CSV table of C-alpha atoms and ligand atoms in Angstrom, one decimal:
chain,number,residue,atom,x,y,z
A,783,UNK,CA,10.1,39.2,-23.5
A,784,UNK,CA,6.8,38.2,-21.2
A,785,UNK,CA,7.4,35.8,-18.3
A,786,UNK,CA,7.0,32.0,-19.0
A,787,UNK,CA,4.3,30.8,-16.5
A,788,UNK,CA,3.8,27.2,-15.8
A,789,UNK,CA,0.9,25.6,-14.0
A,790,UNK,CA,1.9,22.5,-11.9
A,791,UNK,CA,-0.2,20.4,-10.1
A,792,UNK,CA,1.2,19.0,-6.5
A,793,UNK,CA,-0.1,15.8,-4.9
A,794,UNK,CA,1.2,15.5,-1.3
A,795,UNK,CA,-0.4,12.3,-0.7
A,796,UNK,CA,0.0,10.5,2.9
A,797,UNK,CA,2.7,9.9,5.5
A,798,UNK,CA,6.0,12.0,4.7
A,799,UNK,CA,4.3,13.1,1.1
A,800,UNK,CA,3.0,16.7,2.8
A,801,UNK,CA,6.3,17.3,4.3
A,802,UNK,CA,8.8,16.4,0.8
A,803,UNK,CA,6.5,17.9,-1.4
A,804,UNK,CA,6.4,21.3,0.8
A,805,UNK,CA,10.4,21.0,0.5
A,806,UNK,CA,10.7,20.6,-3.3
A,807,UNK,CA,7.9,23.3,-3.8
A,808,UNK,CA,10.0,25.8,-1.9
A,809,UNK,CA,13.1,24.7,-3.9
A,810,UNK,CA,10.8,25.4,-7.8
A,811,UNK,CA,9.6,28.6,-6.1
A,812,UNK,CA,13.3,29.9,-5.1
A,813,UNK,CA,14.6,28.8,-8.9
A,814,UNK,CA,11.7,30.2,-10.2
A,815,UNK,CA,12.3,33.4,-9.0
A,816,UNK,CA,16.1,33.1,-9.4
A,817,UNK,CA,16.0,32.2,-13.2
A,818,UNK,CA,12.8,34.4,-14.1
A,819,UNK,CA,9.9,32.3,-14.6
A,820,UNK,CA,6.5,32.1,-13.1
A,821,UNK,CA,5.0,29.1,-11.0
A,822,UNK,CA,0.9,28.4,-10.5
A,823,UNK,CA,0.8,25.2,-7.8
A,824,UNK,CA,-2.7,24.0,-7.3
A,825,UNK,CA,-2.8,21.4,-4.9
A,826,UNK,CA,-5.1,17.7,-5.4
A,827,UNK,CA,-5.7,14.9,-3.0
A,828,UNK,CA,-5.3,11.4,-4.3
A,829,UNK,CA,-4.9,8.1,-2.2
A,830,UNK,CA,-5.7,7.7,1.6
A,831,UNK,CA,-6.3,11.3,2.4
A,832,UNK,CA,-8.6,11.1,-0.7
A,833,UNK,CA,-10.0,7.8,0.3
A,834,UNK,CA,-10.9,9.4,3.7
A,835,UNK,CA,-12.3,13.0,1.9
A,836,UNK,CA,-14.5,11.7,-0.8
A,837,UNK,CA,-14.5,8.2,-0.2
A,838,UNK,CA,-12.2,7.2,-3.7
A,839,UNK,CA,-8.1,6.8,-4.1
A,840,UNK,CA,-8.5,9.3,-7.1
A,841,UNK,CA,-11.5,12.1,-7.3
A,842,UNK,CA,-12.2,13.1,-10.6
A,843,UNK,CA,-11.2,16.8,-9.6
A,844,UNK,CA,-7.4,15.5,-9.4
A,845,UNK,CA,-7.0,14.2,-12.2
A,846,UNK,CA,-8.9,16.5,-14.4
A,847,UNK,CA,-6.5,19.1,-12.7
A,848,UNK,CA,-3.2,16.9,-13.4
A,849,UNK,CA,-4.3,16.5,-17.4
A,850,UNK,CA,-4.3,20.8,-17.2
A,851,UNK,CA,-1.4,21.4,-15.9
A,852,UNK,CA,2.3,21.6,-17.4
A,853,UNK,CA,3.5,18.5,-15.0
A,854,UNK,CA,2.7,16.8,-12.1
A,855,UNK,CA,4.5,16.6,-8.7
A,856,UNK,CA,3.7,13.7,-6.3
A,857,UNK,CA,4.9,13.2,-2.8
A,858,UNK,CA,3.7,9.6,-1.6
A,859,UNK,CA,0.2,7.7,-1.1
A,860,UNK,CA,-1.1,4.7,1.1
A,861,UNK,CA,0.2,3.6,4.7
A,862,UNK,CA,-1.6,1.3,7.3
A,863,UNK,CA,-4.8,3.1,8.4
A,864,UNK,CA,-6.2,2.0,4.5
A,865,UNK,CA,-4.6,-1.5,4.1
A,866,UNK,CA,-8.0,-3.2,4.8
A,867,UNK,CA,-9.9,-1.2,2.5
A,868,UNK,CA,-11.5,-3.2,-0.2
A,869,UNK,CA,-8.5,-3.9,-3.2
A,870,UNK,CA,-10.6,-2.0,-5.9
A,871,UNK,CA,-10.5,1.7,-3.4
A,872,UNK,CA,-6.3,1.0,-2.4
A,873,UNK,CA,-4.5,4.3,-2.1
A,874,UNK,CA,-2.1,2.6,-4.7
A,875,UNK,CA,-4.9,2.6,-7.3
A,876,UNK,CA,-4.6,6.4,-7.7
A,877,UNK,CA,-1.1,5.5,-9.2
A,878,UNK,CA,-2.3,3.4,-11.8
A,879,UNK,CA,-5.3,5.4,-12.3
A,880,UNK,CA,-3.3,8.9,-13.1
A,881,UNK,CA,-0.6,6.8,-15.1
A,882,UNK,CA,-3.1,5.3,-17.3
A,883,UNK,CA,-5.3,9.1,-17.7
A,884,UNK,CA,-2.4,10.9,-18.2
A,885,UNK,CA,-0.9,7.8,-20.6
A,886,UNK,CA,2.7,7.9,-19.1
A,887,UNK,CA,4.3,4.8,-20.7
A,888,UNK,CA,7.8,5.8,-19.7
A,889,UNK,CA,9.3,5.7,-16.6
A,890,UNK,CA,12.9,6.9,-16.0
A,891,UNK,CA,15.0,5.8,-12.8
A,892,UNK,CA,17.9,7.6,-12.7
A,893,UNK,CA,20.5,5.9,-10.9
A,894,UNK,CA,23.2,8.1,-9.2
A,895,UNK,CA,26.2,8.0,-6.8
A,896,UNK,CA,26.9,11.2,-5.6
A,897,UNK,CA,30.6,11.3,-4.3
A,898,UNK,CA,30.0,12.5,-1.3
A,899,UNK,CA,27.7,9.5,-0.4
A,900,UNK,CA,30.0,6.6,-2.1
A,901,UNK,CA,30.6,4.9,1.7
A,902,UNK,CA,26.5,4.0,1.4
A,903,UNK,CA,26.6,2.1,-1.5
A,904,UNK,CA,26.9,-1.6,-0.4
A,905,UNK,CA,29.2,-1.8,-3.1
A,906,UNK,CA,33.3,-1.4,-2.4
A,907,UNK,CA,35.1,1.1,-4.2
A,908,UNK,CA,32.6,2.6,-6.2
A,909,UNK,CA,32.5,5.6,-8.4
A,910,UNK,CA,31.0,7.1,-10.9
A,911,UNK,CA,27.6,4.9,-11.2
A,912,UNK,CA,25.5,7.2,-13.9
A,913,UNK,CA,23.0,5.4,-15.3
A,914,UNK,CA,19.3,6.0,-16.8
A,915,UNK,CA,17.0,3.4,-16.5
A,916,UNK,CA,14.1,3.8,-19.0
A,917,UNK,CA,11.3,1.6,-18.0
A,918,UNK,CA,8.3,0.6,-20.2
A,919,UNK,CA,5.1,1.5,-18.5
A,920,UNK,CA,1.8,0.6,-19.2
A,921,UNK,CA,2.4,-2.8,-21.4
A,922,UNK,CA,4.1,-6.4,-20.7
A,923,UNK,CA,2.7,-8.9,-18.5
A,924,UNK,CA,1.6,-6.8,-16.2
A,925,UNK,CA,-0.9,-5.6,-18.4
A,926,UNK,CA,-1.8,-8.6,-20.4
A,927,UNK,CA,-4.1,-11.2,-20.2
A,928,UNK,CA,-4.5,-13.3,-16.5
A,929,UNK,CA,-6.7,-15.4,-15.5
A,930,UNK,CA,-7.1,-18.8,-13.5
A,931,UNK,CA,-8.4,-22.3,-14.8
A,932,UNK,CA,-8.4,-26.1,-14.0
A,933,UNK,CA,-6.8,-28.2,-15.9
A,934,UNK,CA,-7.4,-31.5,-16.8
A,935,UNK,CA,-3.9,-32.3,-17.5
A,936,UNK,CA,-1.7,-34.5,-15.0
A,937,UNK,CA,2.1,-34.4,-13.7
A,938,UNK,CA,4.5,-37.3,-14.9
A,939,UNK,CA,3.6,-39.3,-11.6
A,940,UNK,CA,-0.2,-39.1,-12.5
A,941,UNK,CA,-1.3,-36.1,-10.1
A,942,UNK,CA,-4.0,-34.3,-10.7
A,943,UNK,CA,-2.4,-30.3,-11.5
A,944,UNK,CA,-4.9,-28.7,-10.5
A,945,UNK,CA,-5.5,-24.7,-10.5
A,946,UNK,CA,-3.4,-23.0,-12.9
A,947,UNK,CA,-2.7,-19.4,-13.0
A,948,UNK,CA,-1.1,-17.3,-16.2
A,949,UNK,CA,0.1,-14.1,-16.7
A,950,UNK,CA,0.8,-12.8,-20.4
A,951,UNK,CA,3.6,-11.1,-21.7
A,952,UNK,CA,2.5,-9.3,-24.7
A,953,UNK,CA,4.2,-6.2,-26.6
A,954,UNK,CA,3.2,-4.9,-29.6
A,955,UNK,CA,5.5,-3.2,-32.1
A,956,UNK,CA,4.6,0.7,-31.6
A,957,UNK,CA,4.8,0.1,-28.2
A,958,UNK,CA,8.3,-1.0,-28.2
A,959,UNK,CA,9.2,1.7,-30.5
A,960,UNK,CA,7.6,4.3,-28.8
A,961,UNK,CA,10.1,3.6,-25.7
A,962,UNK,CA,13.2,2.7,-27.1
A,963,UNK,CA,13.5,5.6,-29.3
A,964,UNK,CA,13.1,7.5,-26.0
A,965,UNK,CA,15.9,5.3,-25.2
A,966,UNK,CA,18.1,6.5,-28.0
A,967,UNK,CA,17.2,10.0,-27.2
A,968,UNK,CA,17.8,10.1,-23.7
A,969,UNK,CA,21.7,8.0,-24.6
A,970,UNK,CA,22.1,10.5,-27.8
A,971,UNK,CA,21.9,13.5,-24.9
A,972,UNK,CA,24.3,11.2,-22.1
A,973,UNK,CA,26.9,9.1,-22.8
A,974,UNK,CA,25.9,7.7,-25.9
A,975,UNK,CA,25.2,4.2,-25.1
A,976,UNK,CA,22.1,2.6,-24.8
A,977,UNK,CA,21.9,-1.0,-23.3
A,978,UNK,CA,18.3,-2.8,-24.2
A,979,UNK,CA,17.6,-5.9,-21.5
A,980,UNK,CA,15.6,-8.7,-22.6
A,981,UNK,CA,15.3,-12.0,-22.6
A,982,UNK,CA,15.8,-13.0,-26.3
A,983,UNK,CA,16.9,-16.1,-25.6
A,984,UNK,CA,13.8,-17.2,-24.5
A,985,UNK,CA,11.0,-14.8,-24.9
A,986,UNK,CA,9.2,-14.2,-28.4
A,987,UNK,CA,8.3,-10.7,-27.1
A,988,UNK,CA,12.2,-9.9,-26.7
A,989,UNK,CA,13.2,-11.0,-29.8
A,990,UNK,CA,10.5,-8.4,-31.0
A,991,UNK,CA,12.4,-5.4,-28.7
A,992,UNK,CA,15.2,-6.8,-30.5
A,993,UNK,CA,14.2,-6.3,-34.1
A,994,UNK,CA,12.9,-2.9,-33.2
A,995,UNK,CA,15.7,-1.9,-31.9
A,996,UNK,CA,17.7,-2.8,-35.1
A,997,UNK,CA,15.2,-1.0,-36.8
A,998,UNK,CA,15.7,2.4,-34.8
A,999,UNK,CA,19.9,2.1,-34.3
A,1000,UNK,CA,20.5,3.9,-37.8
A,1001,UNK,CA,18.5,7.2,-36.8
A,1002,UNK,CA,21.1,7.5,-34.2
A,1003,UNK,CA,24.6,6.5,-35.3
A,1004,UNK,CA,26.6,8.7,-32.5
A,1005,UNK,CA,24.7,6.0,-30.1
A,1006,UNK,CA,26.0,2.3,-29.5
A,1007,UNK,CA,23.5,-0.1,-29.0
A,1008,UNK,CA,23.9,-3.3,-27.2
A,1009,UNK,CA,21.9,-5.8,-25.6
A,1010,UNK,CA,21.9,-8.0,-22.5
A,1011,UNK,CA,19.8,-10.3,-21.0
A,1012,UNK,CA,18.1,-9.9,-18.0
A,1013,UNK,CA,19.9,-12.6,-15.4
A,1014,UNK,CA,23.5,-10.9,-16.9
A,1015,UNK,CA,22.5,-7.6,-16.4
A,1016,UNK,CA,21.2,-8.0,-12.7
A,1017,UNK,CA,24.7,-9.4,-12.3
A,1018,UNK,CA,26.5,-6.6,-14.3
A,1019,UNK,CA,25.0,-4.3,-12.7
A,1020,UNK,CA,26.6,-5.3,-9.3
A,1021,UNK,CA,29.8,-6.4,-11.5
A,1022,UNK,CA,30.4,-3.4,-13.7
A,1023,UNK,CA,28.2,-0.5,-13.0
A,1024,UNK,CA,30.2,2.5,-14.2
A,1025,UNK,CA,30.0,0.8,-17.6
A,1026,UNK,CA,26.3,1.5,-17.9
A,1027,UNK,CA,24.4,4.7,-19.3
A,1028,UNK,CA,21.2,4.6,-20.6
A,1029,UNK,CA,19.2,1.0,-20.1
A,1030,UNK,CA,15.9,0.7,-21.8
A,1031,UNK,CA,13.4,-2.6,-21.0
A,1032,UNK,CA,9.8,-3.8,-20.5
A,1033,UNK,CA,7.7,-3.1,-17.3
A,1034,UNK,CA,8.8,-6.4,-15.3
A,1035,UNK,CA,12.5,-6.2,-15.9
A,1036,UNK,CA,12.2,-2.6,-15.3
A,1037,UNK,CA,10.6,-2.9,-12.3
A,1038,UNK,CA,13.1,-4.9,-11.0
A,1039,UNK,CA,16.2,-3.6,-12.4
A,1040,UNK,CA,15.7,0.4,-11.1
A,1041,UNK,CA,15.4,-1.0,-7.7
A,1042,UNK,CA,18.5,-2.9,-7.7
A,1043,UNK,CA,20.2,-0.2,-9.5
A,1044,UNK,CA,18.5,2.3,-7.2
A,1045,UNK,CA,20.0,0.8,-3.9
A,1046,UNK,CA,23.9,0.2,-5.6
A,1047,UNK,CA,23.7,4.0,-5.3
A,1048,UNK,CA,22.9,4.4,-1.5
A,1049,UNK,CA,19.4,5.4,0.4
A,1050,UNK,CA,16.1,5.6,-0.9
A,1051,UNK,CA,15.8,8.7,0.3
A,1052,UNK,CA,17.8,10.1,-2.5
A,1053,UNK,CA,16.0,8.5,-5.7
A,1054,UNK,CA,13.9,10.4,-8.0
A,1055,UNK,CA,11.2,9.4,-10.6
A,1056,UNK,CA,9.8,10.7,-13.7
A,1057,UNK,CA,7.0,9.1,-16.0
A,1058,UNK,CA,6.5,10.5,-19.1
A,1059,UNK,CA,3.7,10.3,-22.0
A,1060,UNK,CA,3.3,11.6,-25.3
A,1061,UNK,CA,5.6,14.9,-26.6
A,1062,UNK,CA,3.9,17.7,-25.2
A,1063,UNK,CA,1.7,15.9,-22.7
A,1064,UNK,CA,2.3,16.7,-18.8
A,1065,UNK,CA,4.6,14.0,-17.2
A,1066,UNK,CA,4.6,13.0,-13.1
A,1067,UNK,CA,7.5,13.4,-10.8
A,1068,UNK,CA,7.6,11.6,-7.9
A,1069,UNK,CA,10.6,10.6,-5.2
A,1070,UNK,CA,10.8,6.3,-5.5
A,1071,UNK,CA,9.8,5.9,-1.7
A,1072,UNK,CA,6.5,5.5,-0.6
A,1073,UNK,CA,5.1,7.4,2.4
A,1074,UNK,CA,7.3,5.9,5.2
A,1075,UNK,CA,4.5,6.0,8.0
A,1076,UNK,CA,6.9,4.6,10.1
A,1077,UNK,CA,8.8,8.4,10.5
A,1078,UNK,CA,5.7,10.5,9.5
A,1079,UNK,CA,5.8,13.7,11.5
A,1080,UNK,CA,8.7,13.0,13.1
A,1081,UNK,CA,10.8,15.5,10.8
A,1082,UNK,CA,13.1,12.6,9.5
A,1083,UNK,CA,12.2,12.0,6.5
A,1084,UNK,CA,14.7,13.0,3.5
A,1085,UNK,CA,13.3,15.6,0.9
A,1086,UNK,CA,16.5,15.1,-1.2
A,1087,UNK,CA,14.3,12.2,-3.7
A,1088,UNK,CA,11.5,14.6,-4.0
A,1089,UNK,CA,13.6,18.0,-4.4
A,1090,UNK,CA,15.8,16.0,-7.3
A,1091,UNK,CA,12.2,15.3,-8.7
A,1092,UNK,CA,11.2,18.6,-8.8
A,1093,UNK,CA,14.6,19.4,-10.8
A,1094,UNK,CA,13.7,16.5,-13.3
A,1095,UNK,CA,10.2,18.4,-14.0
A,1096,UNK,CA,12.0,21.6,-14.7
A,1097,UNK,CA,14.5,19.4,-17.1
A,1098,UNK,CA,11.9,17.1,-18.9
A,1099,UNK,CA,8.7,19.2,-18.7
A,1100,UNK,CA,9.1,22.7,-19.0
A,1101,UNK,CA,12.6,22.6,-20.3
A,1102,UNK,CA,14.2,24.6,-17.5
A,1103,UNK,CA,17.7,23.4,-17.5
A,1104,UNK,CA,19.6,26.0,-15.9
A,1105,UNK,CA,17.2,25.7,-13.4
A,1106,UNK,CA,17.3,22.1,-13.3
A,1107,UNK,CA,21.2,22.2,-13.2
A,1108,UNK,CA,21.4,24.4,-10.3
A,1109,UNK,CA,18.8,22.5,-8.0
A,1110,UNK,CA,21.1,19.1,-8.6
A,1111,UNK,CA,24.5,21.8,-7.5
A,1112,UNK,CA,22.6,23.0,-4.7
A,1113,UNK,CA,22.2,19.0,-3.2
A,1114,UNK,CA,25.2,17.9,-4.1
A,1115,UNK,CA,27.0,21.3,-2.1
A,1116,UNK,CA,24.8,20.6,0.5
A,1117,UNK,CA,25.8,16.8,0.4
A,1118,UNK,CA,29.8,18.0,0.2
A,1119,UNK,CA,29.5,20.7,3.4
A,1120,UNK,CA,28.8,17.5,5.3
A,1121,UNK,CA,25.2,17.8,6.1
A,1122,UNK,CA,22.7,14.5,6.1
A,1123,UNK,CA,19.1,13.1,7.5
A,1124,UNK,CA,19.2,10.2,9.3
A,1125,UNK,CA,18.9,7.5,6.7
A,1126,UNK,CA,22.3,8.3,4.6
A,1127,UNK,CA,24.4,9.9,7.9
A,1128,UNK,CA,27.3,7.2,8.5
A,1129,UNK,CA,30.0,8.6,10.2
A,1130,UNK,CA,30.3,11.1,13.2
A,1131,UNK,CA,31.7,13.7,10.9
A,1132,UNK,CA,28.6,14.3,9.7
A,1133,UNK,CA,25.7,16.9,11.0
A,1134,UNK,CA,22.9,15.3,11.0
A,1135,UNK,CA,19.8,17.6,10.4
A,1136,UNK,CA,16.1,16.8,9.8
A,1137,UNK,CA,14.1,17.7,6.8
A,1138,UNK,CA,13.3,21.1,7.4
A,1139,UNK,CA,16.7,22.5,7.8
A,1140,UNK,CA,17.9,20.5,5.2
A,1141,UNK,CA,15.5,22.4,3.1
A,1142,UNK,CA,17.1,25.7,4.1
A,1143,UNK,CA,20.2,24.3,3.6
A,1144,UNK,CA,19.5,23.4,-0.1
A,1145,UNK,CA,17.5,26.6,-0.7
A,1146,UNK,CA,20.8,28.9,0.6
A,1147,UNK,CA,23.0,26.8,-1.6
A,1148,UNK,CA,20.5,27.8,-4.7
B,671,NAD,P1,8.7,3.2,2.1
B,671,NAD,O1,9.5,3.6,0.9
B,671,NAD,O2,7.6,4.1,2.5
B,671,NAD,O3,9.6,3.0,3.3
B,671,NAD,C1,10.6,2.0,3.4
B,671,NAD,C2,11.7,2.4,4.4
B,671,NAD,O4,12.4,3.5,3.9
B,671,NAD,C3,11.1,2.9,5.7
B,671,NAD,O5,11.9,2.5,6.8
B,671,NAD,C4,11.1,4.4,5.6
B,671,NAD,O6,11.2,5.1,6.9
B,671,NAD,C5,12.3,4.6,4.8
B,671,NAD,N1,12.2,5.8,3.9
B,671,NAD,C6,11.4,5.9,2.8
B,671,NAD,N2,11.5,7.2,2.3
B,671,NAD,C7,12.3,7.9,3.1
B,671,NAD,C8,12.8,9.2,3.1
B,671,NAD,N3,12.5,10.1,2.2
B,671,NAD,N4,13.7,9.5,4.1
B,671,NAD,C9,14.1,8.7,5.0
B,671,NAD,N5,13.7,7.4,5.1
B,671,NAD,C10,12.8,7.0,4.1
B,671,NAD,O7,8.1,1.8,1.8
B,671,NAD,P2,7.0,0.9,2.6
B,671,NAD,O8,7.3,1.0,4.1
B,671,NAD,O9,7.1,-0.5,2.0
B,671,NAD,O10,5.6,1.5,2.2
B,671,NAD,C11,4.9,2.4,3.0
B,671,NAD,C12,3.6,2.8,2.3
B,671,NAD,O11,3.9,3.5,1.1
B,671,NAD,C13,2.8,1.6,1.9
B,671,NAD,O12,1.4,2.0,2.1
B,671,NAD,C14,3.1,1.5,0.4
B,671,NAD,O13,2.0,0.9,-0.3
B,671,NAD,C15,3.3,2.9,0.0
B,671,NAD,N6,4.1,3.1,-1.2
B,671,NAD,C16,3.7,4.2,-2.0
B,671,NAD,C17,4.5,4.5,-3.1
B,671,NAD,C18,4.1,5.6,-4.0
B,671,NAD,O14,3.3,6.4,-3.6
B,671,NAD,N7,4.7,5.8,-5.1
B,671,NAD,C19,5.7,3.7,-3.4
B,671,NAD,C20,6.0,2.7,-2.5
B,671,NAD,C21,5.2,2.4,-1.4
């Protein structure tokens, strides 16, 4: 049988980007060669370092490169040498700008306690936190219509009100379907339980998710469906979060949600990222921290979010499972023989090492 060869495109990005994405690159290349396939990296510049090349967040060569390639892997962009650069040219733009050319629309946050690192959740006696957050991305109100206007109307006491602002939340049908039937595939492969978060008591748009939803459920009947609103969930989620598997909501709530789910299950350093488009299409993987310029260079940043990233390409895009499967061993060995960065060490059993040797460390567990 010939060798499967895979082109990926790596973005390093600014601050700490360079150094994780060099880590998780030498963790694909040691699976690679341990499970038999064949790995092409090209590397692109997008956000600061591209600002300061070519004078744009997101050259045209980058993302041309990212839509040819099998998937994307990207490290971190922006920091404070271009936070006064005019709004339209913000590192951050070359986000948006390869989400919306390579049409990801779903964005999945896993959230997950290792065992070994239960004593940094800020929760008590946690265990067992497992759950998929599957975010809408490129809809909702941040997307919608916004604008500014004066109105002519007055308050109760007769004021004047002045300057108001809107933002619209707007979802349309196939856009809802699209991403929860990603939702029901995703549960159908987990736990079988998908949770949709809305706010159907209130919003038109969420009774819309709703209906959909009803509409998809009897494609998948191993998969229970239920739904909570958005102010419940926040509190469940702190409440109950071993109950949850696969969650599945707009852009806003999503937002939101991942992050506080993110942090019940320790350090940032440890979160990965994926956002996916159309079947077929190449997706992005990226760690959820930015580009901590605060500990740039200094060798303490942890390539843990990134590496896991990496192991969610070879899971989502090129269907590499075993390899997958053995990267998430490898972290979680390295995380059981006792060995941290600086951000999730807690107690003086611990050896504290920096990113480098952690990489070694994960790459002679694989
Ligand atoms: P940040 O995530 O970069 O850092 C927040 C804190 O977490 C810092 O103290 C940092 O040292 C620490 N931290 C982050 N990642 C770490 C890691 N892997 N190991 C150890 N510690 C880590 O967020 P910020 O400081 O708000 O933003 C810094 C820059 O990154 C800003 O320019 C921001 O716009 C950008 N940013 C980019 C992305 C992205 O590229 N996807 C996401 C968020 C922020």
């Amino acid at each position: 049988m010939s060798e499967k060869i895979y082109n990926i495109a790596v973005i390093p990005g600014d601050g700490i980007g360079p150094e994780v994405t060099s880590s998780a690159v030498s963790v694909l290349k040691a699976v690679s060669e341990k499970f038999g396939f064949k790995l092409n990296f090209s590397e692109y510049k997008a956000g600061g370092c591209a600002i300061d090349e070519f004078g744009i967040p997101l050259p045209e060569a980058t993302l041309e490169g990212c839509k040819a390639s099998d998937a994307v892997l990207l490290g971190a962009v922006g920091g404070p040498k271009w936070d006064k650069v005019d709004a339209s040219l913000r590192p951050e733009k070359a986000l948006l700008g390869l989400r919306a050319g390579l049409g990801l629309y779903s964005n999945l946050r896993p959230a997950l306690l290792f065992e070994e690192l239960s004593s940094a959740s800020p929760l008590k006696n946690v265990s067992n936190i497992d759950i998929l957050i599957v975010r809408e991305l490129t809809g909702g109100i941040y997307f919608g219509e916004h604008g500014r206007y004066m109105s002519e109307d007055v308050l109760s006491d007769g004021s004047s009100k002045g300057t108001v602002a809107f933002d619209t939340e707007s979802y349309s049908e196939a856009e809802i379907e699209r991403i929860v039937r990603e939702g029901f595939r995703y549960a159908a492969g987990r736990e079988k339980k998908l949770t949709l978060v809305d706010k159907a008591n209130v919003l038109e748009s969420s009774r819309l998710w709703r209906e959909v939803a009803e509409k998809i459920a009897p494609e998948y009947p191993e998969v229970s469906l239920d739904y909570l609103y958005v102010d419940n969930c926040s509190m469940q989620l702190i409440n109950r979060p071993e109950t949850f598997d696969v969650i599945v909501t707009s852009n806003m709530f999503g937002d939101i949600l991942s992050d506080e789910a993110g942090m019940i299950t320790g350090s940032i350093g440890m979160l990965p990222s994926a956002s996916l488009g159309a079947p077929g299409t190449p997706g992005m993987y990226e760690p959820v921290h930015g580009s901590a310029p605060d500990i740039a260079g200094t060798g303490k940043a942890n390539p843990m979010a990134t590496i896991l990233s990496a192991a969610m390409l070879l899971r989502w895009s090129l269907d590499e499972t075993k390899a997958a499967d053995c990267i998430e061993a490898a972290v979680k060995q390295v995380l059981k023989d006792g060995y941290r960065t600086a951000d999730i060490s807690s107690s003086h059993d611990d050896k504290t090492i920096n990113t480098e040797s952690m990489t070694l460390k994960i790459l002679e567990s694989i």
